[in-house]
mmCIF file of C-alpha atoms in Angstrom:
data_model
loop_
_atom_site.group_PDB
_atom_site.id
_atom_site.type_symbol
_atom_site.label_atom_id
_atom_site.label_comp_id
_atom_site.label_asym_id
_atom_site.label_seq_id
_atom_site.Cartn_x
_atom_site.Cartn_y
_atom_site.Cartn_z
ATOM 1 C CA MET U 7 87.366 134.675 94.734
ATOM 2 C CA SER U 8 90.436 132.443 95.015
ATOM 3 C CA GLU U 9 90.065 132.056 98.793
ATOM 4 C CA ARG U 10 86.500 130.876 98.240
ATOM 5 C CA ALA U 11 87.770 128.414 95.628
ATOM 6 C CA LEU U 12 90.017 126.767 98.194
ATOM 7 C CA ALA U 13 87.278 126.724 100.833
ATOM 8 C CA GLY U 14 84.944 125.177 98.253
ATOM 9 C CA LEU U 15 87.574 122.621 97.345
ATOM 10 C CA ALA U 16 88.065 121.722 101.018
ATOM 11 C CA ALA U 17 84.301 121.201 101.337
ATOM 12 C CA GLU U 18 84.296 118.971 98.245
ATOM 13 C CA VAL U 19 87.189 116.895 99.563
ATOM 14 C CA ARG U 20 85.364 116.454 102.876
ATOM 15 C CA ALA U 21 82.219 115.424 100.990
ATOM 16 C CA MET U 22 84.156 112.682 99.188
ATOM 17 C CA GLY U 23 84.317 110.903 102.520
ATOM 18 C CA GLY U 24 86.583 107.980 103.307
ATOM 19 C CA LEU U 25 90.303 108.388 103.708
ATOM 20 C CA LEU U 26 90.462 111.341 101.350
ATOM 21 C CA GLY U 27 87.602 113.194 103.012
ATOM 22 C CA ALA U 28 89.300 112.849 106.376
ATOM 23 C CA THR U 29 92.374 114.691 105.053
ATOM 24 C CA ALA U 30 90.574 117.964 104.284
ATOM 25 C CA ALA U 31 92.053 120.957 106.073
ATOM 26 C CA GLU U 32 90.936 124.564 106.185
ATOM 27 C CA PRO U 33 93.065 126.455 103.659
ATOM 28 C CA GLY U 34 93.135 129.674 105.680
ATOM 29 C CA GLU U 35 95.117 132.383 103.925
ATOM 30 C CA ALA U 36 96.759 130.050 101.435
ATOM 31 C CA PRO U 37 97.437 131.706 98.070
ATOM 32 C CA ALA U 38 95.350 130.574 95.117
ATOM 33 C CA PRO U 39 96.446 132.762 92.201
ATOM 34 C CA HIS U 40 95.981 130.234 89.424
ATOM 35 C CA GLY U 41 92.250 129.842 89.943
ATOM 36 C CA ALA U 42 91.889 133.611 90.018
ATOM 37 C CA ALA U 43 93.884 133.928 86.786
ATOM 38 C CA ALA U 44 91.651 131.430 85.009
ATOM 39 C CA ALA U 45 88.467 132.957 86.432
ATOM 40 C CA GLY U 46 89.541 136.396 85.213
ATOM 41 C CA GLY U 47 89.523 135.438 81.536
ATOM 42 C CA GLU U 48 86.713 136.062 79.077
ATOM 43 C CA ARG U 49 86.111 132.325 78.591
ATOM 44 C CA ALA U 50 85.137 132.050 82.272
ATOM 45 C CA VAL U 51 82.600 134.899 82.280
ATOM 46 C CA GLY U 52 79.512 133.806 84.169
ATOM 47 C CA ARG U 53 81.314 130.717 85.480
ATOM 48 C CA GLU U 54 84.161 132.356 87.359
ATOM 49 C CA ALA U 55 83.699 130.400 90.589
ATOM 50 C CA GLU U 56 83.621 127.099 88.696
ATOM 51 C CA TYR U 57 86.813 127.889 86.792
ATOM 52 C CA ALA U 58 88.592 129.041 89.958
ATOM 53 C CA LEU U 59 87.625 125.868 91.829
ATOM 54 C CA LEU U 60 88.547 123.415 89.092
ATOM 55 C CA VAL U 61 91.916 125.024 88.413
ATOM 56 C CA GLU U 62 92.678 125.041 92.134
ATOM 57 C CA ALA U 63 91.638 121.371 92.344
ATOM 58 C CA ILE U 64 94.203 120.557 89.673
ATOM 59 C CA ARG U 65 96.804 122.767 91.357
ATOM 60 C CA GLU U 66 96.145 120.964 94.650
ATOM 61 C CA GLY U 67 96.720 117.677 92.837
ATOM 62 C CA TYR U 68 100.021 119.047 91.568
ATOM 63 C CA GLU U 69 100.978 120.220 95.066
ATOM 64 C CA LEU U 70 100.188 116.780 96.475
ATOM 65 C CA HIS U 71 102.649 115.308 94.009
ATOM 66 C CA TYR U 72 105.398 117.930 94.181
ATOM 67 C CA GLY U 73 104.877 120.660 96.707
ATOM 68 C CA ALA U 74 102.933 121.984 99.621
ATOM 69 C CA PRO U 75 99.217 121.141 99.502
ATOM 70 C CA ARG U 76 96.837 123.729 100.917
ATOM 71 C CA VAL U 77 93.660 121.669 101.327
ATOM 72 C CA VAL U 78 94.676 118.033 101.749
ATOM 73 C CA ASP U 79 96.737 117.278 104.856
ATOM 74 C CA THR U 80 98.188 113.794 105.118
ATOM 75 C CA PRO U 81 101.580 112.460 106.174
ATOM 76 C CA ASP U 82 100.944 109.309 104.095
ATOM 77 C CA ALA U 83 102.910 109.722 100.846
ATOM 78 C CA ASP U 84 100.903 107.037 99.048
ATOM 79 C CA LEU U 85 97.591 108.643 99.993
ATOM 80 C CA ALA U 86 98.942 112.024 98.912
ATOM 81 C CA LEU U 87 99.752 110.667 95.438
ATOM 82 C CA LEU U 88 96.348 109.017 95.116
ATOM 83 C CA ALA U 89 94.609 112.168 96.346
ATOM 84 C CA GLY U 90 96.602 114.199 93.845
ATOM 85 C CA ASP U 91 95.469 111.962 91.001
ATOM 86 C CA ARG U 92 91.873 112.200 92.222
ATOM 87 C CA LEU U 93 92.023 115.999 92.274
ATOM 88 C CA TYR U 94 93.568 116.126 88.784
ATOM 89 C CA ALA U 95 90.635 114.013 87.588
ATOM 90 C CA LEU U 96 88.073 116.108 89.472
ATOM 91 C CA GLY U 97 89.258 119.352 87.896
ATOM 92 C CA LEU U 98 89.532 117.974 84.379
ATOM 93 C CA ALA U 99 86.122 116.293 84.594
ATOM 94 C CA ARG U 100 84.510 119.529 85.786
ATOM 95 C CA LEU U 101 86.054 121.410 82.903
ATOM 96 C CA ALA U 102 84.880 118.794 80.416
ATOM 97 C CA GLU U 103 81.361 119.082 81.868
ATOM 98 C CA LEU U 104 81.512 122.810 81.102
ATOM 99 C CA GLY U 105 82.261 121.847 77.497
ATOM 100 C CA ASP U 106 85.593 123.687 77.389
ATOM 101 C CA LEU U 107 87.723 121.023 75.749
ATOM 102 C CA ASP U 108 90.386 123.542 74.727
ATOM 103 C CA ALA U 109 90.909 124.359 78.399
ATOM 104 C CA VAL U 110 91.029 120.627 79.229
ATOM 105 C CA ALA U 111 93.882 120.286 76.737
ATOM 106 C CA GLU U 112 95.577 123.347 78.222
ATOM 107 C CA LEU U 113 95.451 121.965 81.754
ATOM 108 C CA ALA U 114 96.670 118.579 80.531
ATOM 109 C CA ASP U 115 99.654 120.463 79.086
ATOM 110 C CA VAL U 116 100.201 122.226 82.418
ATOM 111 C CA ILE U 117 100.156 118.896 84.266
ATOM 112 C CA SER U 118 102.613 117.278 81.856
ATOM 113 C CA LEU U 119 104.918 120.302 81.685
ATOM 114 C CA GLY U 120 104.900 120.563 85.482
ATOM 115 C CA ALA U 121 105.853 116.891 85.769
ATOM 116 C CA GLN U 122 108.596 117.325 83.179
ATOM 117 C CA ALA U 123 109.956 120.393 84.961
ATOM 118 C CA GLN U 124 109.974 118.617 88.313
ATOM 119 C CA ALA U 125 111.743 115.591 86.835
ATOM 120 C CA GLU U 126 114.371 117.902 85.332
ATOM 121 C CA GLY U 127 114.839 119.821 88.587
ATOM 122 C CA ARG U 128 113.434 123.033 87.066
ATOM 123 C CA PRO U 129 110.799 124.327 89.496
ATOM 124 C CA ALA U 130 110.856 127.801 87.922
ATOM 125 C CA MET U 131 109.830 126.282 84.597
ATOM 126 C CA ALA U 132 106.955 124.476 86.329
ATOM 127 C CA GLU U 133 105.735 127.740 87.861
ATOM 128 C CA ALA U 134 106.002 129.535 84.524
ATOM 129 C CA ALA U 135 103.934 126.771 82.894
ATOM 130 C CA TRP U 136 101.331 127.091 85.652
ATOM 131 C CA ASP U 137 101.159 130.883 85.458
ATOM 132 C CA SER U 138 100.895 130.934 81.683
ATOM 133 C CA GLY U 139 98.585 127.923 81.507
ATOM 134 C CA ALA U 140 96.120 129.275 84.079
ATOM 135 C CA ARG U 141 95.798 132.499 82.096
ATOM 136 C CA ALA U 142 95.289 130.490 78.892
ATOM 137 C CA VAL U 143 92.510 128.453 80.513
ATOM 138 C CA GLY U 144 90.523 131.627 81.115
ATOM 139 C CA ALA U 145 91.559 133.715 78.135
ATOM 140 C CA GLY U 146 92.597 131.220 75.487
ATOM 141 C CA THR U 147 96.025 130.528 74.141
ATOM 142 C CA THR U 148 98.273 132.838 72.159
ATOM 143 C CA PRO U 149 101.068 132.154 69.662
ATOM 144 C CA GLY U 150 103.566 133.236 72.335
ATOM 145 C CA HIS U 151 102.143 130.804 74.857
ATOM 146 C CA GLU U 152 102.273 127.961 72.343
ATOM 147 C CA ALA U 153 105.907 128.860 71.546
ATOM 148 C CA ASP U 154 106.730 128.826 75.269
ATOM 149 C CA LYS U 155 105.190 125.363 75.652
ATOM 150 C CA ALA U 156 107.202 124.075 72.704
ATOM 151 C CA ALA U 157 110.383 125.534 74.190
ATOM 152 C CA TRP U 158 109.635 124.035 77.618
ATOM 153 C CA ARG U 159 109.031 120.641 76.054
ATOM 154 C CA GLY U 160 112.445 120.846 74.404
ATOM 155 C CA ALA U 161 114.221 121.975 77.581
ATOM 156 C CA GLU U 162 115.505 118.467 78.302
ATOM 157 C CA ASP U 163 117.193 118.282 74.891
ATOM 158 C CA ARG U 164 118.939 121.627 75.450
ATOM 159 C CA ALA U 165 120.100 120.609 78.938
ATOM 160 C CA ARG U 166 122.087 117.623 77.591
#
């Protein structure tokens, strides 16, 4: 399912046209575990492909800002940042259209925690937020997940 999510995302980026559409690459064997994690939860039942695609759109936006994008291929750093913002918005809008506002809030937390972790030089924390957040999108949050988010938010204070 996750490979199809990336192929679907590449097709959507191409369909956007313009500069962004021209950057779409074939994802090949690129890993897409976060979409699969979200699609595997009970909240995504019957809409698994939609959840996988929207989470991978947001992850691609994150990768355009901080990592190694799998779908958008551009050497232009400014275009990469703009494309990342566009893909964040695409994923969140799709989730809002599904009416899952709790998952919108969860992914907004993932985006902000990922940015915080990157700014603090803590890539492992960013990955933990992504792994945990993707599961919460599909299955809902837990007290442990909420405690982890609170701890991650306070990581900067502890590092000083």
